[in-house]
mmCIF file of C-alpha atoms in Angstrom:
data_model
loop_
_atom_site.group_PDB
_atom_site.id
_atom_site.type_symbol
_atom_site.label_atom_id
_atom_site.label_comp_id
_atom_site.label_asym_id
_atom_site.label_seq_id
_atom_site.Cartn_x
_atom_site.Cartn_y
_atom_site.Cartn_z
ATOM 1 C CA MET A 1035 118.152 38.598 69.067
ATOM 2 C CA HIS A 1036 120.695 38.250 66.255
ATOM 3 C CA LYS A 1037 118.129 39.755 63.876
ATOM 4 C CA ILE A 1038 117.687 42.767 66.170
ATOM 5 C CA CYS A 1039 121.455 43.281 66.430
ATOM 6 C CA CYS A 1040 121.878 43.007 62.661
ATOM 7 C CA LEU A 1041 119.035 45.490 62.117
ATOM 8 C CA ILE A 1042 120.624 48.046 64.478
ATOM 9 C CA PHE A 1043 124.026 47.607 62.831
ATOM 10 C CA ILE A 1044 122.643 47.951 59.288
ATOM 11 C CA THR A 1045 120.576 51.015 60.240
ATOM 12 C CA LEU A 1046 123.526 52.820 61.850
ATOM 13 C CA PHE A 1047 125.884 51.922 59.016
ATOM 14 C CA THR A 1048 123.390 52.988 56.360
ATOM 15 C CA CYS A 1049 122.710 56.345 58.061
ATOM 16 C CA ALA A 1050 126.430 57.066 58.375
ATOM 17 C CA LEU A 1051 127.096 56.056 54.768
ATOM 18 C CA HIS A 1052 124.174 58.096 53.492
ATOM 19 C CA SER A 1053 125.345 61.082 55.524
ATOM 20 C CA GLN A 1054 128.819 61.000 53.983
ATOM 21 C CA THR A 1055 127.468 60.352 50.474
ATOM 22 C CA SER A 1056 125.009 63.216 50.741
ATOM 23 C CA GLU A 1057 127.768 65.626 51.666
ATOM 24 C CA THR A 1058 130.088 64.666 48.834
ATOM 25 C CA SER A 1059 127.354 64.983 46.232
ATOM 26 C CA ARG A 1060 126.623 68.659 46.962
ATOM 27 C CA ASP A 1061 128.197 71.525 45.093
ATOM 28 C CA SER A 1062 131.161 73.217 46.753
ATOM 29 C CA SER A 1063 129.221 76.144 48.235
ATOM 30 C CA LYS A 1064 126.633 73.822 49.786
ATOM 31 C CA VAL A 1065 129.347 71.618 51.197
ATOM 32 C CA LYS A 1066 130.999 74.634 52.789
ATOM 33 C CA ASN A 1067 127.745 75.713 54.436
ATOM 34 C CA ASP A 1068 126.789 72.253 55.646
ATOM 35 C CA SER A 1069 130.122 70.890 56.833
ATOM 36 C CA LEU A 1070 131.210 71.185 60.447
ATOM 37 C CA SER A 1071 133.956 73.622 61.268
ATOM 38 C CA LYS A 1072 137.299 72.218 62.332
ATOM 39 C CA LYS A 1073 136.732 73.450 65.884
ATOM 40 C CA GLU A 1074 133.325 71.813 66.128
ATOM 41 C CA PHE A 1075 134.657 68.618 64.577
ATOM 42 C CA LEU A 1076 137.431 68.395 67.181
ATOM 43 C CA ARG A 1077 134.953 69.154 69.956
ATOM 44 C CA GLN A 1078 132.729 66.299 68.824
ATOM 45 C CA LEU A 1079 135.736 64.003 68.460
ATOM 46 C CA GLY A 1080 136.894 64.923 71.955
ATOM 47 C CA ASN A 1081 133.450 63.963 73.250
ATOM 48 C CA GLY A 1082 133.783 60.574 71.612
ATOM 49 C CA PHE A 1083 131.725 61.196 68.469
ATOM 50 C CA PHE A 1084 132.688 61.087 64.819
ATOM 51 C CA PRO A 1085 130.160 63.511 63.272
ATOM 52 C CA THR A 1086 128.442 62.884 59.947
ATOM 53 C CA LYS A 1087 125.516 64.619 58.278
ATOM 54 C CA PHE A 1088 122.647 63.231 60.349
ATOM 55 C CA LEU A 1089 124.338 60.721 62.641
ATOM 56 C CA ASN A 1090 127.173 61.090 65.150
ATOM 57 C CA ILE A 1091 129.030 57.781 65.368
ATOM 58 C CA ASP A 1092 129.748 56.864 68.996
ATOM 59 C CA MET A 1093 133.364 55.717 69.251
ATOM 60 C CA ARG A 1094 132.893 54.212 72.727
ATOM 61 C CA TYR A 1095 131.634 51.029 71.124
ATOM 62 C CA LEU A 1096 134.319 50.474 68.484
ATOM 63 C CA VAL A 1097 136.912 48.564 70.525
ATOM 64 C CA LYS A 1098 137.005 47.611 74.218
ATOM 65 C CA TYR A 1099 138.403 44.789 76.295
ATOM 66 C CA ASN A 1100 137.572 43.249 79.675
ATOM 67 C CA GLN A 1101 138.222 39.963 81.488
ATOM 68 C CA TYR A 1102 134.730 38.531 80.898
ATOM 69 C CA GLU A 1103 134.004 39.421 77.279
ATOM 70 C CA GLY A 1104 137.564 39.581 76.045
ATOM 71 C CA LEU A 1105 137.539 41.767 72.957
ATOM 72 C CA ARG A 1106 134.283 43.738 72.722
ATOM 73 C CA THR A 1107 133.570 45.541 69.478
ATOM 74 C CA GLY A 1108 130.573 47.062 67.746
ATOM 75 C CA LEU A 1109 128.925 50.196 66.445
ATOM 76 C CA GLY A 1110 126.786 52.879 68.044
ATOM 77 C CA GLY A 1111 125.510 56.336 67.316
ATOM 78 C CA GLU A 1112 122.901 58.999 67.833
ATOM 79 C CA THR A 1113 121.126 61.354 65.507
ATOM 80 C CA ASN A 1114 121.961 65.066 65.594
ATOM 81 C CA ASP A 1115 120.053 68.316 65.083
ATOM 82 C CA LEU A 1116 120.246 68.076 61.300
ATOM 83 C CA PHE A 1117 118.208 64.888 61.568
ATOM 84 C CA SER A 1118 115.707 66.527 63.936
ATOM 85 C CA GLU A 1119 115.717 69.120 66.713
ATOM 86 C CA LYS A 1120 112.685 67.525 68.385
ATOM 87 C CA TYR A 1121 113.407 63.810 68.068
ATOM 88 C CA ARG A 1122 116.510 61.684 68.492
ATOM 89 C CA ILE A 1123 117.529 58.059 68.161
ATOM 90 C CA ASN A 1124 120.486 56.498 70.001
ATOM 91 C CA SER A 1125 121.373 52.825 69.743
ATOM 92 C CA TYR A 1126 124.317 50.453 69.692
ATOM 93 C CA VAL A 1127 125.177 46.809 69.088
ATOM 94 C CA VAL A 1128 128.356 45.072 70.297
ATOM 95 C CA TYR A 1129 129.753 41.558 70.375
ATOM 96 C CA GLY A 1130 131.987 39.878 72.978
ATOM 97 C CA PHE A 1131 134.424 37.375 71.508
ATOM 98 C CA ARG A 1132 135.014 35.500 74.777
ATOM 99 C CA ASP A 1133 131.399 35.111 75.925
ATOM 100 C CA HIS A 1134 130.158 34.822 72.295
ATOM 101 C CA ARG A 1135 127.185 37.078 72.904
ATOM 102 C CA PHE A 1136 125.646 40.142 71.289
ATOM 103 C CA LYS A 1137 124.601 43.095 73.472
ATOM 104 C CA TYR A 1138 122.565 46.033 72.311
ATOM 105 C CA LYS A 1139 120.483 49.061 73.141
ATOM 106 C CA ILE A 1140 117.554 50.555 71.269
ATOM 107 C CA GLY A 1141 116.724 54.069 72.435
ATOM 108 C CA GLY A 1142 115.227 57.382 71.452
ATOM 109 C CA GLY A 1143 113.584 60.502 72.783
ATOM 110 C CA PHE A 1144 111.489 63.547 72.024
ATOM 111 C CA ARG A 1145 111.704 67.106 73.342
ATOM 112 C CA VAL A 1146 108.645 68.488 75.093
ATOM 113 C CA ASN A 1147 109.981 71.913 76.104
ATOM 114 C CA GLU A 1148 112.747 73.819 74.328
ATOM 115 C CA LEU A 1149 113.152 76.547 76.969
ATOM 116 C CA THR A 1150 113.965 74.071 79.771
ATOM 117 C CA ASN A 1151 115.532 71.519 77.388
ATOM 118 C CA THR A 1152 113.118 68.882 78.626
ATOM 119 C CA TRP A 1153 113.305 65.487 76.939
ATOM 120 C CA ILE A 1154 111.464 62.224 77.436
ATOM 121 C CA ASN A 1155 113.654 59.231 76.601
ATOM 122 C CA LEU A 1156 112.773 55.567 76.105
ATOM 123 C CA SER A 1157 115.232 52.671 75.951
ATOM 124 C CA TYR A 1158 115.560 48.908 75.874
ATOM 125 C CA THR A 1159 118.982 47.547 76.852
ATOM 126 C CA ASP A 1160 120.390 44.019 76.891
ATOM 127 C CA ASP A 1161 123.970 44.280 78.149
ATOM 128 C CA LEU A 1162 126.416 43.782 81.017
ATOM 129 C CA GLN A 1163 127.102 46.001 84.029
ATOM 130 C CA GLU A 1164 129.919 45.865 86.550
ATOM 131 C CA THR A 1165 128.729 44.615 89.928
ATOM 132 C CA GLY A 1166 129.060 47.289 92.605
ATOM 133 C CA SER A 1167 129.325 50.182 90.159
ATOM 134 C CA SER A 1168 127.240 53.272 90.771
ATOM 135 C CA THR A 1169 126.839 56.163 88.332
ATOM 136 C CA PHE A 1170 124.856 59.384 88.314
ATOM 137 C CA LEU A 1171 122.217 59.841 85.611
ATOM 138 C CA THR A 1172 123.262 63.467 85.174
ATOM 139 C CA ASP A 1173 126.949 62.765 84.642
ATOM 140 C CA LYS A 1174 128.235 64.418 81.543
ATOM 141 C CA ARG A 1175 129.067 61.978 78.862
ATOM 142 C CA PHE A 1176 132.687 61.003 79.461
ATOM 143 C CA PHE A 1177 134.939 59.645 76.752
ATOM 144 C CA SER A 1178 138.528 58.486 76.606
ATOM 145 C CA PHE A 1179 140.374 56.512 73.975
ATOM 146 C CA PHE A 1180 140.168 53.575 76.342
ATOM 147 C CA GLU A 1181 138.829 53.084 79.861
ATOM 148 C CA PRO A 1182 141.711 51.867 82.058
ATOM 149 C CA ARG A 1183 139.693 50.032 84.755
ATOM 150 C CA LEU A 1184 137.646 48.186 82.157
ATOM 151 C CA LEU A 1185 140.636 46.110 81.063
ATOM 152 C CA ASN A 1186 140.761 44.189 84.359
ATOM 153 C CA ILE A 1187 137.082 43.947 85.411
ATOM 154 C CA ASP A 1188 135.725 40.401 85.619
ATOM 155 C CA LEU A 1189 132.639 40.697 87.870
ATOM 156 C CA PHE A 1190 129.631 41.549 85.691
ATOM 157 C CA HIS A 1191 125.926 40.889 85.779
ATOM 158 C CA LYS A 1192 123.657 40.623 82.767
ATOM 159 C CA HIS A 1193 120.682 42.936 82.709
ATOM 160 C CA ILE A 1194 117.715 43.470 80.436
ATOM 161 C CA THR A 1195 116.400 46.937 81.254
ATOM 162 C CA LYS A 1196 113.384 48.837 79.991
ATOM 163 C CA ALA A 1197 113.479 52.493 81.021
ATOM 164 C CA VAL A 1198 111.710 55.800 80.597
ATOM 165 C CA ALA A 1199 113.534 58.969 81.674
ATOM 166 C CA ILE A 1200 112.882 62.705 81.811
ATOM 167 C CA GLU A 1201 115.726 65.191 81.375
ATOM 168 C CA HIS A 1202 114.981 68.669 82.690
ATOM 169 C CA GLN A 1203 117.137 71.766 83.077
ATOM 170 C CA PHE A 1204 115.952 73.953 85.960
ATOM 171 C CA SER A 1205 118.622 76.527 85.114
ATOM 172 C CA ASP A 1206 122.036 76.727 83.484
ATOM 173 C CA HIS A 1207 123.526 75.615 86.797
ATOM 174 C CA LEU A 1208 121.048 72.905 87.841
ATOM 175 C CA LEU A 1209 120.347 69.820 85.740
ATOM 176 C CA SER A 1210 118.045 66.940 86.609
ATOM 177 C CA GLU A 1211 117.084 63.541 85.305
ATOM 178 C CA THR A 1212 114.361 61.216 86.552
ATOM 179 C CA GLU A 1213 114.150 57.586 85.486
ATOM 180 C CA PHE A 1214 111.826 54.673 86.060
ATOM 181 C CA ALA A 1215 113.212 51.297 85.019
ATOM 182 C CA ILE A 1216 112.530 47.589 85.314
ATOM 183 C CA SER A 1217 115.462 45.173 85.031
ATOM 184 C CA LYS A 1218 116.000 41.436 84.907
ATOM 185 C CA ILE A 1219 119.321 40.727 86.645
ATOM 186 C CA ASP A 1220 121.424 37.603 86.058
ATOM 187 C CA PRO A 1221 124.914 37.558 87.655
ATOM 188 C CA THR A 1222 127.565 35.936 85.462
ATOM 189 C CA TYR A 1223 129.337 34.586 88.579
ATOM 190 C CA ASN A 1224 128.278 32.134 91.300
ATOM 191 C CA TYR A 1225 126.118 34.236 93.611
ATOM 192 C CA ASN A 1226 122.950 33.793 95.639
ATOM 193 C CA PHE A 1227 121.077 36.502 97.528
ATOM 194 C CA ASN A 1228 119.369 34.988 100.581
ATOM 195 C CA ILE A 1229 116.380 36.765 102.126
ATOM 196 C CA ASN A 1230 114.563 35.075 105.034
ATOM 197 C CA GLY A 1231 115.531 31.635 103.803
ATOM 198 C CA LYS A 1232 114.617 32.284 100.155
ATOM 199 C CA SER A 1233 117.565 32.241 97.784
ATOM 200 C CA PHE A 1234 117.691 34.328 94.591
ATOM 201 C CA LYS A 1235 120.083 33.468 91.781
ATOM 202 C CA THR A 1236 118.355 35.823 89.336
ATOM 203 C CA PHE A 1237 115.922 38.579 90.249
ATOM 204 C CA ASP A 1238 113.817 41.473 89.013
ATOM 205 C CA ILE A 1239 114.396 45.082 90.091
ATOM 206 C CA SER A 1240 111.899 47.959 89.668
ATOM 207 C CA THR A 1241 113.501 51.320 90.442
ATOM 208 C CA ALA A 1242 112.795 55.033 90.388
ATOM 209 C CA LYS A 1243 115.767 57.435 90.338
ATOM 210 C CA VAL A 1244 116.040 61.189 90.763
ATOM 211 C CA SER A 1245 119.423 62.741 89.979
ATOM 212 C CA LEU A 1246 120.606 66.355 90.291
ATOM 213 C CA GLN A 1247 123.813 68.054 89.184
ATOM 214 C CA TRP A 1248 124.535 71.556 90.500
ATOM 215 C CA SER A 1249 127.390 73.651 89.129
ATOM 216 C CA PRO A 1250 126.884 77.007 90.860
ATOM 217 C CA PHE A 1251 130.211 78.547 89.849
ATOM 218 C CA SER A 1252 130.396 77.542 86.197
ATOM 219 C CA ASP A 1253 129.780 79.993 83.344
ATOM 220 C CA PHE A 1254 127.491 79.195 80.437
ATOM 221 C CA GLU A 1255 126.549 80.680 77.087
ATOM 222 C CA ILE A 1256 123.811 80.002 74.565
ATOM 223 C CA SER A 1257 125.196 79.043 71.177
ATOM 224 C CA GLU A 1258 123.011 77.931 68.270
ATOM 225 C CA GLY A 1259 120.156 77.260 70.664
ATOM 226 C CA ASP A 1260 122.216 75.066 73.010
ATOM 227 C CA THR A 1261 123.520 75.953 76.450
ATOM 228 C CA LYS A 1262 127.240 75.205 76.692
ATOM 229 C CA GLU A 1263 129.568 75.335 79.678
ATOM 230 C CA ILE A 1264 132.399 77.700 78.756
ATOM 231 C CA LYS A 1265 134.102 77.814 82.169
ATOM 232 C CA ASN A 1266 134.397 75.001 84.688
ATOM 233 C CA GLY A 1267 133.616 76.435 88.093
ATOM 234 C CA TYR A 1268 134.195 74.597 91.358
ATOM 235 C CA PRO A 1269 132.927 73.006 93.476
ATOM 236 C CA LYS A 1270 130.417 70.858 91.579
ATOM 237 C CA PHE A 1271 127.795 68.720 93.324
ATOM 238 C CA SER A 1272 125.920 65.576 92.279
ATOM 239 C CA PHE A 1273 123.089 63.924 94.214
ATOM 240 C CA GLN A 1274 121.016 60.855 93.400
ATOM 241 C CA LEU A 1275 118.147 59.072 95.155
ATOM 242 C CA THR A 1276 117.167 55.529 94.121
ATOM 243 C CA GLN A 1277 114.124 53.625 95.340
ATOM 244 C CA SER A 1278 113.452 49.985 94.491
ATOM 245 C CA PHE A 1279 109.889 48.693 94.826
ATOM 246 C CA LYS A 1280 108.839 45.157 95.714
ATOM 247 C CA ASP A 1281 105.774 43.759 93.902
ATOM 248 C CA VAL A 1282 105.728 46.680 91.460
ATOM 249 C CA LEU A 1283 106.037 45.236 87.943
ATOM 250 C CA LYS A 1284 107.380 41.997 89.479
ATOM 251 C CA GLY A 1285 110.093 43.716 91.535
ATOM 252 C CA ASP A 1286 111.591 41.364 94.135
ATOM 253 C CA PHE A 1287 113.078 43.776 96.726
ATOM 254 C CA ASN A 1288 112.512 47.026 98.573
ATOM 255 C CA PHE A 1289 115.638 49.114 99.068
ATOM 256 C CA SER A 1290 116.769 52.740 98.954
ATOM 257 C CA LYS A 1291 120.062 54.302 97.910
ATOM 258 C CA ILE A 1292 121.446 57.803 98.408
ATOM 259 C CA ASP A 1293 124.548 58.860 96.471
ATOM 260 C CA PHE A 1294 126.529 62.084 96.727
ATOM 261 C CA ARG A 1295 129.649 63.452 95.055
ATOM 262 C CA THR A 1296 131.437 66.768 95.075
ATOM 263 C CA VAL A 1297 134.435 67.800 92.983
ATOM 264 C CA HIS A 1298 136.547 70.817 93.885
ATOM 265 C CA ARG A 1299 139.734 72.323 92.513
ATOM 266 C CA PHE A 1300 142.092 74.624 94.364
ATOM 267 C CA ILE A 1301 143.647 76.488 91.446
ATOM 268 C CA TYR A 1302 146.965 78.264 91.993
ATOM 269 C CA ASN A 1303 147.736 79.084 88.349
ATOM 270 C CA ASP A 1304 147.102 77.670 84.884
ATOM 271 C CA ASP A 1305 149.411 74.688 85.457
ATOM 272 C CA VAL A 1306 149.269 74.019 89.201
ATOM 273 C CA PHE A 1307 146.135 72.943 91.045
ATOM 274 C CA THR A 1308 144.825 70.445 93.588
ATOM 275 C CA GLU A 1309 141.733 68.363 92.837
ATOM 276 C CA ALA A 1310 139.596 66.846 95.605
ATOM 277 C CA ILE A 1311 136.802 64.352 94.978
ATOM 278 C CA LEU A 1312 134.508 63.268 97.817
ATOM 279 C CA THR A 1313 132.107 60.423 97.030
ATOM 280 C CA SER A 1314 129.683 58.668 99.353
ATOM 281 C CA GLY A 1315 126.750 56.283 99.191
ATOM 282 C CA ILE A 1316 124.382 54.371 101.422
ATOM 283 C CA ALA A 1317 121.996 51.524 100.631
ATOM 284 C CA ILE A 1318 119.172 50.689 103.033
ATOM 285 C CA GLY A 1319 116.980 47.606 102.830
ATOM 286 C CA LYS A 1320 117.239 44.296 101.005
ATOM 287 C CA THR A 1321 119.909 45.228 98.447
ATOM 288 C CA PRO A 1322 121.646 42.554 96.337
ATOM 289 C CA LEU A 1323 125.385 42.753 95.752
ATOM 290 C CA THR A 1324 124.836 43.866 92.149
ATOM 291 C CA HIS A 1325 123.420 47.167 93.431
ATOM 292 C CA LEU A 1326 125.817 47.779 96.341
ATOM 293 C CA TYR A 1327 129.162 49.604 96.210
ATOM 294 C CA HIS A 1328 132.776 48.834 95.518
ATOM 295 C CA ALA A 1329 135.394 51.556 96.063
ATOM 296 C CA TYR A 1330 136.785 51.844 92.504
ATOM 297 C CA PRO A 1331 139.465 49.109 92.781
ATOM 298 C CA ASN A 1332 141.994 48.702 89.976
ATOM 299 C CA ASN A 1333 144.423 45.955 90.974
ATOM 300 C CA ILE A 1334 144.362 42.443 89.530
ATOM 301 C CA THR A 1335 144.970 39.384 91.708
ATOM 302 C CA LYS A 1336 148.452 38.255 90.670
ATOM 303 C CA GLU A 1337 151.508 37.145 92.636
ATOM 304 C CA THR A 1338 154.139 39.732 91.711
ATOM 305 C CA ILE A 1339 154.246 43.465 91.061
ATOM 306 C CA LEU A 1340 155.250 42.941 87.434
ATOM 307 C CA GLN A 1341 152.366 40.498 86.879
ATOM 308 C CA ARG A 1342 150.012 43.169 88.173
ATOM 309 C CA PHE A 1343 151.492 45.844 85.906
ATOM 310 C CA SER A 1344 148.608 47.325 83.886
ATOM 311 C CA VAL A 1345 146.985 50.699 83.241
ATOM 312 C CA ALA A 1346 146.249 53.151 86.068
ATOM 313 C CA GLY A 1347 142.714 54.464 86.267
ATOM 314 C CA ILE A 1348 141.638 58.080 86.430
ATOM 315 C CA ASN A 1349 140.066 58.066 89.902
ATOM 316 C CA SER A 1350 140.580 54.526 91.192
ATOM 317 C CA PHE A 1351 142.418 52.808 94.045
ATOM 318 C CA GLU A 1352 145.442 51.303 92.315
ATOM 319 C CA THR A 1353 146.478 48.983 95.185
ATOM 320 C CA MET A 1354 142.960 47.710 95.979
ATOM 321 C CA PHE A 1355 142.248 44.319 94.418
ATOM 322 C CA PHE A 1356 139.144 43.763 92.336
ATOM 323 C CA ASN A 1357 136.274 42.232 94.336
ATOM 324 C CA GLU A 1358 138.243 42.638 97.596
ATOM 325 C CA PHE A 1359 135.719 44.931 99.304
ATOM 326 C CA PHE A 1360 132.010 45.691 99.006
ATOM 327 C CA SER A 1361 129.918 48.040 101.118
ATOM 328 C CA ASP A 1362 126.339 49.108 101.724
ATOM 329 C CA GLN A 1363 127.644 52.416 103.074
ATOM 330 C CA PHE A 1364 130.941 53.993 102.092
ATOM 331 C CA ALA A 1365 132.844 57.215 101.521
ATOM 332 C CA THR A 1366 136.021 57.962 99.570
ATOM 333 C CA LEU A 1367 138.258 61.025 99.414
ATOM 334 C CA GLN A 1368 140.767 61.374 96.594
ATOM 335 C CA LEU A 1369 143.337 64.161 96.426
ATOM 336 C CA LYS A 1370 145.528 64.933 93.409
ATOM 337 C CA HIS A 1371 148.075 67.722 93.322
ATOM 338 C CA PHE A 1372 149.259 68.637 89.823
ATOM 339 C CA VAL A 1373 152.792 70.048 89.914
ATOM 340 C CA LYS A 1374 153.951 72.523 87.274
ATOM 341 C CA PRO A 1375 155.036 70.555 84.160
ATOM 342 C CA PHE A 1376 158.755 70.098 83.619
ATOM 343 C CA LYS A 1377 159.674 72.184 80.573
ATOM 344 C CA ILE A 1378 162.175 69.946 78.799
ATOM 345 C CA THR A 1379 161.345 71.463 75.413
ATOM 346 C CA GLU A 1380 158.441 73.565 74.135
ATOM 347 C CA ARG A 1381 156.421 70.436 73.315
ATOM 348 C CA TYR A 1382 157.856 67.882 75.732
ATOM 349 C CA ARG A 1383 156.530 68.682 79.208
ATOM 350 C CA PRO A 1384 156.089 65.734 81.589
ATOM 351 C CA GLN A 1385 153.983 66.430 84.667
ATOM 352 C CA LEU A 1386 154.221 65.079 88.205
ATOM 353 C CA VAL A 1387 150.965 64.389 90.075
ATOM 354 C CA LEU A 1388 150.998 63.612 93.817
ATOM 355 C CA ILE A 1389 148.119 61.391 94.940
ATOM 356 C CA SER A 1390 146.490 60.430 98.235
ATOM 357 C CA ARG A 1391 143.320 58.329 98.572
ATOM 358 C CA PHE A 1392 141.198 57.180 101.524
ATOM 359 C CA ALA A 1393 138.106 54.955 101.741
ATOM 360 C CA ILE A 1394 135.930 53.741 104.597
ATOM 361 C CA GLY A 1395 132.816 51.571 104.547
ATOM 362 C CA ASP A 1396 130.770 48.835 106.165
ATOM 363 C CA MET A 1397 128.349 46.051 105.283
ATOM 364 C CA HIS A 1398 125.273 45.012 107.239
ATOM 365 C CA ASN A 1399 123.757 41.531 106.896
ATOM 366 C CA ILE A 1400 126.805 40.249 105.049
ATOM 367 C CA GLU A 1401 125.482 36.692 105.429
ATOM 368 C CA ARG A 1402 122.821 37.445 102.800
ATOM 369 C CA HIS A 1403 125.481 37.367 100.083
ATOM 370 C CA GLN A 1404 126.367 33.741 99.473
ATOM 371 C CA ASN A 1405 128.984 31.889 97.380
ATOM 372 C CA ILE A 1406 131.223 34.945 97.197
ATOM 373 C CA GLU A 1407 133.904 36.164 99.597
ATOM 374 C CA PHE A 1408 134.831 39.794 100.238
ATOM 375 C CA GLY A 1409 135.892 42.105 103.031
ATOM 376 C CA THR A 1410 134.658 45.424 104.398
ATOM 377 C CA LEU A 1411 136.381 48.788 104.727
ATOM 378 C CA THR A 1412 135.722 49.256 108.445
ATOM 379 C CA LYS A 1413 139.411 49.877 109.266
ATOM 380 C CA GLY A 1414 139.783 52.638 106.685
ATOM 381 C CA TYR A 1415 141.746 52.099 103.480
ATOM 382 C CA SER A 1416 144.667 54.378 102.597
ATOM 383 C CA GLU A 1417 147.063 54.624 99.675
ATOM 384 C CA ALA A 1418 149.483 57.255 98.447
ATOM 385 C CA GLY A 1419 151.589 57.584 95.347
ATOM 386 C CA PHE A 1420 152.428 59.632 92.311
ATOM 387 C CA GLU A 1421 152.085 59.725 88.538
ATOM 388 C CA LEU A 1422 154.629 60.990 86.043
ATOM 389 C CA ASN A 1423 152.472 61.690 83.001
ATOM 390 C CA LYS A 1424 153.127 62.398 79.323
ATOM 391 C CA LEU A 1425 156.579 60.889 79.198
ATOM 392 C CA LEU A 1426 156.183 59.501 75.678
ATOM 393 C CA PHE A 1427 153.229 59.741 73.261
ATOM 394 C CA GLY A 1428 150.836 60.392 76.149
ATOM 395 C CA PHE A 1429 152.126 57.466 78.217
ATOM 396 C CA GLY A 1430 153.514 57.809 81.721
ATOM 397 C CA LEU A 1431 154.168 55.843 84.907
ATOM 398 C CA SER A 1432 152.241 55.440 88.159
ATOM 399 C CA PHE A 1433 153.313 54.138 91.581
ATOM 400 C CA ALA A 1434 151.120 53.664 94.677
ATOM 401 C CA TYR A 1435 151.582 52.206 98.167
ATOM 402 C CA ARG A 1436 148.897 50.778 100.454
ATOM 403 C CA TYR A 1437 149.153 51.568 104.163
ATOM 404 C CA GLY A 1438 147.015 51.878 107.284
ATOM 405 C CA GLY A 1439 144.310 49.543 108.566
ATOM 406 C CA HIS A 1440 144.196 47.307 105.474
ATOM 407 C CA HIS A 1441 147.962 47.079 104.966
ATOM 408 C CA LEU A 1442 148.917 43.550 103.820
ATOM 409 C CA PRO A 1443 151.648 41.393 105.465
ATOM 410 C CA SER A 1444 153.743 41.141 102.309
ATOM 411 C CA ILE A 1445 155.338 44.447 101.331
ATOM 412 C CA ALA A 1446 155.113 43.605 97.620
ATOM 413 C CA ASP A 1447 151.341 43.118 97.846
ATOM 414 C CA ASN A 1448 150.976 46.743 98.965
ATOM 415 C CA ILE A 1449 152.741 48.169 95.914
ATOM 416 C CA ALA A 1450 151.205 48.945 92.522
ATOM 417 C CA ALA A 1451 153.280 50.006 89.531
ATOM 418 C CA LYS A 1452 151.442 50.833 86.306
ATOM 419 C CA PHE A 1453 151.544 53.065 83.286
ATOM 420 C CA THR A 1454 149.229 55.986 82.582
ATOM 421 C CA PHE A 1455 147.790 57.336 79.368
ATOM 422 C CA ASN A 1456 146.738 60.959 78.913
ATOM 423 C CA VAL A 1457 145.657 62.391 75.580
ATOM 424 C CA SER A 1458 143.338 65.347 74.992
ATOM 425 C CA LEU A 1459 142.058 66.830 71.754
#
């Protein structure tokens, strides 16, 4: 495994170095023609890539931190159109200093239809995944300088996943991705999944996923052969169907999952708007905890408010403790109202954001999940608060209060005070 990680690292580093060297060795006119414009460079940087000649370095893998791995650092990247318009390679290798383990992905793809932007992708991944997390295959690649929730996550499972996926664009407004994958799952925590008296500590999962993203009100344009979204239109809809198969390529369980999300903005002017995010999911069948749902918690289990002071997430429940609730069916509604920024000076404009969040869920056959304790969201979970963003160098403050059915006896345990970080390029 160490040899594989070293090979990935050397390959990515060599490609990046060769890309930069190639550019500097050209004459000035060639450099001018080949180099990225400042606008394109900033766009790539804002998407989390540092562009070079043939390889875009993926900055997501440079530095991260979580409670299981501690410091996590590495290198990743993917080839660009100057390398090939029909083939691509995307890989990464990282190392966790607390668990003393390398993780990596080897991936690539080839385009089979330019008109519909249809790609077939292959990948082999040996990494960690947060238990209870659920993402859509069609989600746009999201990047931030750091991921706030990641700092406090401690419940991960190891997975070795081999996958083949098909990306297909039905139209500018409708994207799809289909994936078939087989995974070996090994929770890093003490957990057993009990089915009819048989206990599973580790297990194999064989899944097929179909994911759709529909943006009916967005505007697009074709630039240099690529379709780009030039205007965000709302609402946006995401839908995903997952089916796990028992006895297919050694799969241990049959279960189905349906996930849905819609994002809408009520825009009053350029500075004032209200954002609403509705997310829901349901899992049916023999589903282990690793593939069920949490409700985006972001509160660490400490005694005092100051001990719990950390970084607020983007769309997370700030007063909900990590690993406090899990569900096999759930729904959340998050509302954010962005008030007009306070114009202190031309460049210093803090902004107040009013926030309200609600979650409800349930868990059937909770006795299947052994050696781990958690609650359910049957009473309905509510929190409200506000953020005061961009107070200093992108940093701000966040306050939230937990109320309703899952209100805790101690007032202090219902309060979350954190700082925020907002920077855009």
